[in-house]
Amino acid sequence: MEKLIPMVVGNWKMNQTRKEIEEFSSTFSSKCSQFKCLFGIAPQAIHLSLLQKNFESCHRELGGCSTPSLFSQNCYFENKGAFTGELSPASLKDLGVDGTIIGHSERRQIFKEDNELLRKKLKNALASGLQVIFCIGETKEEREGGRTFEVLKEQLNMAYTDLTLQNSHQLITAYEPVWAIGTGLAATPEMAEEAHAFIAEHVNSLLKFSSNNSKTHRILYGGSVNPGNIEELLSKSHIHGALVGGASLKADDFIKLCEVANRFS
Ligand code: PGA
């Protein structure tokens, strides 16, 4: 299996003021040149341009990818029109945004986004040239009912069946068990690895590539990742990085996460 440079992505959700972003950026920028891992941030959409400006000095190429990456947390499945309040993937691309998260469990649960809608969003985001971090994961009830793999399979089938990609960088899967998000209760590395191995195998059977470029599909783990548990998670062979909420908000913690990821780069 090809060894991927780990990737750490901060999902800031509906947090961070401009002042907090300025403080984060100045602390982070002074350290970013030492990072050999890939890293990115998904701020609120209104702050994408600010981060783009603040991260300019950190920019470089690593393992065929440019880093840092800027992600939106969501976008719509149409590029323009009468869709008040929605975010256009084409406009994100035009702004120089690298990618988007789609299917985060907060979108699925709070905003009732179903597999059908998420498939449309995924397809259009990819067609618009955005890299997509597609999130999947089971609830506590589903895990306790022994349905984890069934749920993951269904979410993947709905999203990835008949999807043809040009290259493996375009699409990243994030395994985020819903019960682990924001709870301080991360999956054990063994539990996460078991799910990642299942996802890797299933994704492999679903995805097609238009060119002969079937590199390893990147799978991030998300759910209560912090500087104290990321090392053990990244030591697992199918875990290629982390999608981090709470612990990505403070520059010092985010730097620590990247420092650990560096050791696996
Ligand atoms: P958490 O969030 O790290 O705060 O659990 C992760 C996520 O929602 O992506």
mmCIF file of C-alpha atoms and ligand atoms in Angstrom:
data_model
loop_
_atom_site.group_PDB
_atom_site.id
_atom_site.type_symbol
_atom_site.label_atom_id
_atom_site.label_comp_id
_atom_site.label_asym_id
_atom_site.label_seq_id
_atom_site.Cartn_x
_atom_site.Cartn_y
_atom_site.Cartn_z
ATOM 1 C CA MET A 1 0.000 0.000 0.000
ATOM 2 C CA GLU A 2 1.248 3.475 -0.911
ATOM 3 C CA LYS A 3 2.190 5.503 2.175
ATOM 4 C CA LEU A 4 0.302 8.772 2.297
ATOM 5 C CA ILE A 5 1.597 11.914 3.976
ATOM 6 C CA PRO A 6 -0.856 12.466 6.864
ATOM 7 C CA MET A 7 -3.357 15.285 6.593
ATOM 8 C CA VAL A 8 -4.789 17.274 9.503
ATOM 9 C CA VAL A 9 -7.879 19.356 8.804
ATOM 10 C CA GLY A 10 -9.464 21.697 11.328
ATOM 11 C CA ASN A 11 -13.241 21.965 11.113
ATOM 12 C CA TRP A 12 -13.994 25.227 12.857
ATOM 13 C CA LYS A 13 -17.774 24.823 12.537
ATOM 14 C CA MET A 14 -19.637 28.026 13.521
ATOM 15 C CA ASN A 15 -16.781 29.347 15.655
ATOM 16 C CA GLN A 16 -13.945 31.897 15.564
ATOM 17 C CA THR A 17 -14.232 35.675 15.440
ATOM 18 C CA ARG A 18 -11.988 37.730 13.168
ATOM 19 C CA LYS A 19 -9.849 38.625 16.164
ATOM 20 C CA GLU A 20 -9.450 34.956 17.106
ATOM 21 C CA ILE A 21 -8.545 34.119 13.513
ATOM 22 C CA GLU A 22 -5.888 36.838 13.427
ATOM 23 C CA GLU A 23 -4.370 35.460 16.656
ATOM 24 C CA PHE A 24 -4.508 31.894 15.361
ATOM 25 C CA SER A 25 -2.928 32.888 12.064
ATOM 26 C CA SER A 26 -0.019 34.803 13.505
ATOM 27 C CA THR A 27 0.913 31.987 15.921
ATOM 28 C CA PHE A 28 0.407 29.315 13.291
ATOM 29 C CA SER A 29 2.238 31.103 10.454
ATOM 30 C CA SER A 30 5.379 31.377 12.545
ATOM 31 C CA LYS A 31 5.520 27.548 12.754
ATOM 32 C CA CYS A 32 4.029 26.309 9.498
ATOM 33 C CA SER A 33 7.290 26.116 7.569
ATOM 34 C CA GLN A 34 8.397 23.187 9.779
ATOM 35 C CA PHE A 35 5.394 21.017 8.882
ATOM 36 C CA LYS A 36 5.931 18.089 6.547
ATOM 37 C CA CYS A 37 2.313 16.944 6.843
ATOM 38 C CA LEU A 38 -0.627 18.248 4.839
ATOM 39 C CA PHE A 39 -2.923 20.538 6.738
ATOM 40 C CA GLY A 40 -6.057 22.531 6.127
ATOM 41 C CA ILE A 41 -8.820 24.528 7.746
ATOM 42 C CA ALA A 42 -12.550 24.679 7.139
ATOM 43 C CA PRO A 43 -13.620 28.040 8.598
ATOM 44 C CA GLN A 44 -17.046 29.631 8.350
ATOM 45 C CA ALA A 45 -17.529 30.610 4.687
ATOM 46 C CA ILE A 46 -17.419 34.323 5.526
ATOM 47 C CA HIS A 47 -13.838 33.878 6.757
ATOM 48 C CA LEU A 48 -12.402 31.927 3.833
ATOM 49 C CA SER A 49 -10.800 34.978 2.198
ATOM 50 C CA LEU A 50 -9.296 36.159 5.465
ATOM 51 C CA LEU A 51 -7.630 32.800 6.053
ATOM 52 C CA GLN A 52 -6.498 32.632 2.457
ATOM 53 C CA LYS A 53 -4.677 35.935 2.944
ATOM 54 C CA ASN A 54 -3.275 34.978 6.356
ATOM 55 C CA PHE A 55 -1.987 31.584 5.210
ATOM 56 C CA GLU A 56 -0.319 32.889 2.049
ATOM 57 C CA SER A 57 3.180 32.681 3.501
ATOM 58 C CA CYS A 58 2.657 29.009 4.486
ATOM 59 C CA HIS A 59 1.989 27.796 0.975
ATOM 60 C CA ARG A 60 4.024 24.946 -0.549
ATOM 61 C CA GLU A 61 3.895 21.646 -2.405
ATOM 62 C CA LEU A 62 4.050 18.369 -0.480
ATOM 63 C CA GLY A 63 3.689 14.929 -2.038
ATOM 64 C CA GLY A 64 1.983 16.318 -5.138
ATOM 65 C CA CYS A 65 -0.527 18.377 -3.097
ATOM 66 C CA SER A 66 -0.365 22.025 -2.211
ATOM 67 C CA THR A 67 -0.811 22.871 1.426
ATOM 68 C CA PRO A 68 -2.431 24.442 3.420
ATOM 69 C CA SER A 69 -5.839 23.671 1.971
ATOM 70 C CA LEU A 70 -8.892 25.781 2.538
ATOM 71 C CA PHE A 71 -12.225 24.013 2.762
ATOM 72 C CA SER A 72 -15.774 25.226 3.029
ATOM 73 C CA GLN A 73 -17.934 23.272 5.476
ATOM 74 C CA ASN A 74 -20.764 22.735 3.013
ATOM 75 C CA CYS A 75 -21.996 23.750 -0.427
ATOM 76 C CA TYR A 76 -25.061 23.314 -2.618
ATOM 77 C CA PHE A 77 -25.572 21.035 -5.628
ATOM 78 C CA GLU A 78 -26.283 23.895 -8.049
ATOM 79 C CA ASN A 79 -23.747 26.486 -9.146
ATOM 80 C CA LYS A 80 -26.082 29.446 -9.449
ATOM 81 C CA GLY A 81 -29.694 30.519 -9.292
ATOM 82 C CA ALA A 82 -32.480 31.353 -6.892
ATOM 83 C CA PHE A 83 -31.241 29.449 -3.825
ATOM 84 C CA THR A 84 -31.193 32.086 -1.088
ATOM 85 C CA GLY A 85 -28.628 31.396 1.586
ATOM 86 C CA GLU A 86 -26.795 28.602 -0.250
ATOM 87 C CA LEU A 87 -23.117 28.395 -1.228
ATOM 88 C CA SER A 88 -22.143 27.811 -4.844
ATOM 89 C CA PRO A 89 -19.314 25.318 -5.481
ATOM 90 C CA ALA A 90 -18.352 27.268 -8.620
ATOM 91 C CA SER A 91 -18.082 30.487 -6.600
ATOM 92 C CA LEU A 92 -15.961 28.730 -3.984
ATOM 93 C CA LYS A 93 -13.640 27.517 -6.716
ATOM 94 C CA ASP A 94 -13.567 31.000 -8.224
ATOM 95 C CA LEU A 95 -12.522 32.365 -4.829
ATOM 96 C CA GLY A 96 -9.546 29.987 -4.794
ATOM 97 C CA VAL A 97 -10.976 27.639 -2.174
ATOM 98 C CA ASP A 98 -9.475 24.143 -2.482
ATOM 99 C CA GLY A 99 -12.305 21.961 -1.331
ATOM 100 C CA THR A 100 -15.363 21.371 0.750
ATOM 101 C CA ILE A 101 -16.646 19.084 3.457
ATOM 102 C CA ILE A 102 -19.864 17.305 2.504
ATOM 103 C CA GLY A 103 -22.070 15.090 4.635
ATOM 104 C CA HIS A 104 -20.827 16.100 8.068
ATOM 105 C CA SER A 105 -23.061 14.470 10.679
ATOM 106 C CA GLU A 106 -24.233 17.897 11.868
ATOM 107 C CA ARG A 107 -25.516 18.543 8.333
ATOM 108 C CA ARG A 108 -27.103 15.103 8.247
ATOM 109 C CA GLN A 109 -28.703 15.336 11.688
ATOM 110 C CA ILE A 110 -29.490 18.993 12.363
ATOM 111 C CA PHE A 111 -30.170 20.045 8.772
ATOM 112 C CA LYS A 112 -31.719 16.729 7.739
ATOM 113 C CA GLU A 113 -29.474 16.211 4.714
ATOM 114 C CA ASP A 114 -30.087 12.708 3.411
ATOM 115 C CA ASN A 115 -27.962 10.364 1.319
ATOM 116 C CA GLU A 116 -29.757 11.399 -1.882
ATOM 117 C CA LEU A 117 -29.073 15.104 -1.398
ATOM 118 C CA LEU A 118 -25.491 14.433 -0.357
ATOM 119 C CA ARG A 119 -24.838 12.445 -3.500
ATOM 120 C CA LYS A 120 -25.950 15.408 -5.614
ATOM 121 C CA LYS A 121 -23.802 17.778 -3.589
ATOM 122 C CA LEU A 122 -20.798 15.482 -3.903
ATOM 123 C CA LYS A 123 -21.150 15.134 -7.665
ATOM 124 C CA ASN A 124 -21.470 18.840 -8.281
ATOM 125 C CA ALA A 125 -18.630 19.793 -5.955
ATOM 126 C CA LEU A 126 -16.323 17.346 -7.749
ATOM 127 C CA ALA A 127 -17.495 18.566 -11.155
ATOM 128 C CA SER A 128 -16.716 22.113 -10.021
ATOM 129 C CA GLY A 129 -13.142 21.119 -9.296
ATOM 130 C CA LEU A 130 -13.331 21.121 -5.513
ATOM 131 C CA GLN A 131 -11.620 18.456 -3.451
ATOM 132 C CA VAL A 132 -14.257 16.819 -1.254
ATOM 133 C CA ILE A 133 -13.977 15.485 2.269
ATOM 134 C CA PHE A 134 -17.027 13.237 2.408
ATOM 135 C CA CYS A 135 -18.089 12.306 5.953
ATOM 136 C CA ILE A 136 -19.725 9.083 6.998
ATOM 137 C CA GLY A 137 -20.315 7.475 10.370
ATOM 138 C CA GLU A 138 -22.719 5.548 12.529
ATOM 139 C CA THR A 139 -24.747 6.743 15.521
ATOM 140 C CA LYS A 140 -24.438 5.255 18.995
ATOM 141 C CA GLU A 141 -27.653 3.262 18.509
ATOM 142 C CA GLU A 142 -26.426 1.894 15.184
ATOM 143 C CA ARG A 143 -23.118 0.780 16.698
ATOM 144 C CA GLU A 144 -24.784 -0.761 19.729
ATOM 145 C CA GLY A 145 -27.222 -2.521 17.423
ATOM 146 C CA GLY A 146 -24.314 -4.083 15.521
ATOM 147 C CA ARG A 147 -25.150 -2.119 12.366
ATOM 148 C CA THR A 148 -21.968 -0.061 11.933
ATOM 149 C CA PHE A 149 -20.708 -1.685 8.728
ATOM 150 C CA GLU A 150 -24.185 -1.832 7.233
ATOM 151 C CA VAL A 151 -24.627 1.934 7.784
ATOM 152 C CA LEU A 152 -21.180 2.806 6.442
ATOM 153 C CA LYS A 153 -21.795 0.640 3.400
ATOM 154 C CA GLU A 154 -25.118 2.279 2.677
ATOM 155 C CA GLN A 155 -23.682 5.795 3.028
ATOM 156 C CA LEU A 156 -20.808 4.889 0.711
ATOM 157 C CA ASN A 157 -23.010 3.112 -1.822
ATOM 158 C CA MET A 158 -25.353 6.061 -2.064
ATOM 159 C CA ALA A 159 -22.527 8.536 -2.562
ATOM 160 C CA TYR A 160 -19.846 6.721 -4.546
ATOM 161 C CA THR A 161 -21.645 4.229 -6.819
ATOM 162 C CA ASP A 162 -20.841 5.020 -10.474
ATOM 163 C CA LEU A 163 -18.587 7.879 -9.508
ATOM 164 C CA THR A 164 -15.630 8.299 -11.848
ATOM 165 C CA LEU A 165 -12.683 10.332 -10.617
ATOM 166 C CA GLN A 166 -9.689 11.662 -12.491
ATOM 167 C CA ASN A 167 -7.342 11.112 -9.576
ATOM 168 C CA SER A 168 -7.379 9.913 -5.994
ATOM 169 C CA HIS A 169 -6.673 13.398 -4.547
ATOM 170 C CA GLN A 170 -10.126 14.604 -5.532
ATOM 171 C CA LEU A 171 -12.005 12.678 -2.895
ATOM 172 C CA ILE A 172 -11.233 11.979 0.759
ATOM 173 C CA THR A 173 -13.483 9.975 3.058
ATOM 174 C CA ALA A 174 -13.750 11.000 6.706
ATOM 175 C CA TYR A 175 -14.911 8.325 9.124
ATOM 176 C CA GLU A 176 -16.617 10.215 11.924
ATOM 177 C CA PRO A 177 -18.605 8.066 14.338
ATOM 178 C CA VAL A 178 -21.437 10.372 15.424
ATOM 179 C CA TRP A 179 -21.092 9.324 19.068
ATOM 180 C CA ALA A 180 -17.469 10.476 19.084
ATOM 181 C CA ILE A 181 -18.033 13.980 17.735
ATOM 182 C CA GLY A 182 -17.673 16.713 20.337
ATOM 183 C CA THR A 183 -18.084 14.218 23.178
ATOM 184 C CA GLY A 184 -14.464 13.767 24.252
ATOM 185 C CA LEU A 185 -15.047 10.070 23.634
ATOM 186 C CA ALA A 186 -12.886 9.186 20.625
ATOM 187 C CA ALA A 187 -13.073 5.756 19.031
ATOM 188 C CA THR A 188 -10.209 3.573 20.193
ATOM 189 C CA PRO A 189 -7.475 3.293 17.557
ATOM 190 C CA GLU A 190 -8.452 -0.380 17.095
ATOM 191 C CA MET A 191 -12.114 0.471 16.572
ATOM 192 C CA ALA A 192 -11.250 3.243 14.124
ATOM 193 C CA GLU A 193 -8.787 1.026 12.255
ATOM 194 C CA GLU A 194 -11.399 -1.699 11.884
ATOM 195 C CA ALA A 195 -13.856 0.780 10.357
ATOM 196 C CA HIS A 196 -11.162 2.342 8.140
ATOM 197 C CA ALA A 197 -10.082 -1.040 6.794
ATOM 198 C CA PHE A 198 -13.698 -1.810 5.952
ATOM 199 C CA ILE A 199 -14.144 1.587 4.269
ATOM 200 C CA ALA A 200 -10.900 1.223 2.298
ATOM 201 C CA GLU A 201 -11.976 -2.101 0.890
ATOM 202 C CA HIS A 202 -15.487 -0.999 0.071
ATOM 203 C CA VAL A 203 -14.429 2.303 -1.509
ATOM 204 C CA ASN A 204 -11.989 0.382 -3.640
ATOM 205 C CA SER A 205 -14.803 -1.694 -5.043
ATOM 206 C CA LEU A 206 -16.931 1.388 -5.804
ATOM 207 C CA LEU A 207 -14.660 4.088 -7.205
ATOM 208 C CA LYS A 208 -13.577 4.208 -10.807
ATOM 209 C CA PHE A 209 -10.775 6.301 -12.248
ATOM 210 C CA SER A 210 -10.753 7.823 -15.717
ATOM 211 C CA SER A 211 -6.963 7.586 -15.929
ATOM 212 C CA ASN A 212 -4.897 4.705 -14.712
ATOM 213 C CA ASN A 213 -4.196 6.334 -11.401
ATOM 214 C CA SER A 214 -5.587 4.218 -8.634
ATOM 215 C CA LYS A 215 -3.553 5.499 -5.725
ATOM 216 C CA THR A 216 -4.507 4.834 -2.108
ATOM 217 C CA HIS A 217 -7.766 6.508 -1.154
ATOM 218 C CA ARG A 218 -7.243 8.857 1.785
ATOM 219 C CA ILE A 219 -9.392 8.185 4.870
ATOM 220 C CA LEU A 220 -9.378 10.637 7.781
ATOM 221 C CA TYR A 221 -10.610 9.823 11.255
ATOM 222 C CA GLY A 222 -12.744 12.417 13.062
ATOM 223 C CA GLY A 223 -14.367 12.522 16.494
ATOM 224 C CA SER A 224 -12.678 13.945 19.619
ATOM 225 C CA VAL A 225 -9.171 13.893 18.152
ATOM 226 C CA ASN A 226 -6.756 15.853 20.339
ATOM 227 C CA PRO A 227 -2.988 16.258 20.774
ATOM 228 C CA GLY A 228 -3.027 13.379 23.272
ATOM 229 C CA ASN A 229 -4.659 10.708 21.111
ATOM 230 C CA ILE A 230 -3.679 11.579 17.532
ATOM 231 C CA GLU A 231 -0.382 9.677 17.634
ATOM 232 C CA GLU A 232 -1.979 6.313 18.367
ATOM 233 C CA LEU A 233 -4.642 6.912 15.731
ATOM 234 C CA LEU A 234 -2.119 7.848 13.036
ATOM 235 C CA SER A 235 -0.022 4.813 13.840
ATOM 236 C CA LYS A 236 -2.753 2.625 12.304
ATOM 237 C CA SER A 237 -2.160 1.729 8.686
ATOM 238 C CA HIS A 238 -5.563 2.724 7.289
ATOM 239 C CA ILE A 239 -5.768 6.067 9.143
ATOM 240 C CA HIS A 240 -4.282 8.742 6.902
ATOM 241 C CA GLY A 241 -5.070 11.833 8.900
ATOM 242 C CA ALA A 242 -7.627 13.545 11.080
ATOM 243 C CA LEU A 243 -10.601 15.863 10.815
ATOM 244 C CA VAL A 244 -10.558 17.833 14.040
ATOM 245 C CA GLY A 245 -13.229 20.065 15.558
ATOM 246 C CA GLY A 246 -12.729 21.388 19.094
ATOM 247 C CA ALA A 247 -8.970 20.788 19.269
ATOM 248 C CA SER A 248 -8.344 22.767 16.070
ATOM 249 C CA LEU A 249 -9.610 26.076 17.416
ATOM 250 C CA LYS A 250 -6.488 27.056 19.341
ATOM 251 C CA ALA A 251 -3.312 27.537 17.320
ATOM 252 C CA ASP A 252 -1.158 25.856 19.971
ATOM 253 C CA ASP A 253 -3.250 22.669 19.867
ATOM 254 C CA PHE A 254 -3.409 22.671 16.077
ATOM 255 C CA ILE A 255 0.368 23.075 15.952
ATOM 256 C CA LYS A 256 0.734 20.098 18.325
ATOM 257 C CA LEU A 257 -1.534 17.987 16.089
ATOM 258 C CA CYS A 258 0.579 18.887 13.051
ATOM 259 C CA GLU A 259 3.800 18.189 14.951
ATOM 260 C CA VAL A 260 2.619 14.653 15.684
ATOM 261 C CA ALA A 261 1.491 14.188 12.070
ATOM 262 C CA ASN A 262 4.974 15.341 11.012
ATOM 263 C CA ARG A 263 6.466 12.264 12.632
ATOM 264 C CA PHE A 264 4.460 10.091 10.248
ATOM 265 C CA SER A 265 5.394 12.158 7.164
HETATM 266 P P1 PGA B 1 -14.582 17.094 17.362
HETATM 267 O O1 PGA B 1 -15.339 17.339 15.962
HETATM 268 O O2 PGA B 1 -13.119 16.951 17.046
HETATM 269 O O3 PGA B 1 -14.874 18.351 18.156
HETATM 270 O O4 PGA B 1 -15.146 15.879 17.965
HETATM 271 C C1 PGA B 1 -14.941 16.640 14.816
HETATM 272 C C2 PGA B 1 -15.809 16.998 13.653
HETATM 273 O O5 PGA B 1 -17.002 17.268 13.869
HETATM 274 O O6 PGA B 1 -15.370 17.011 12.502
#
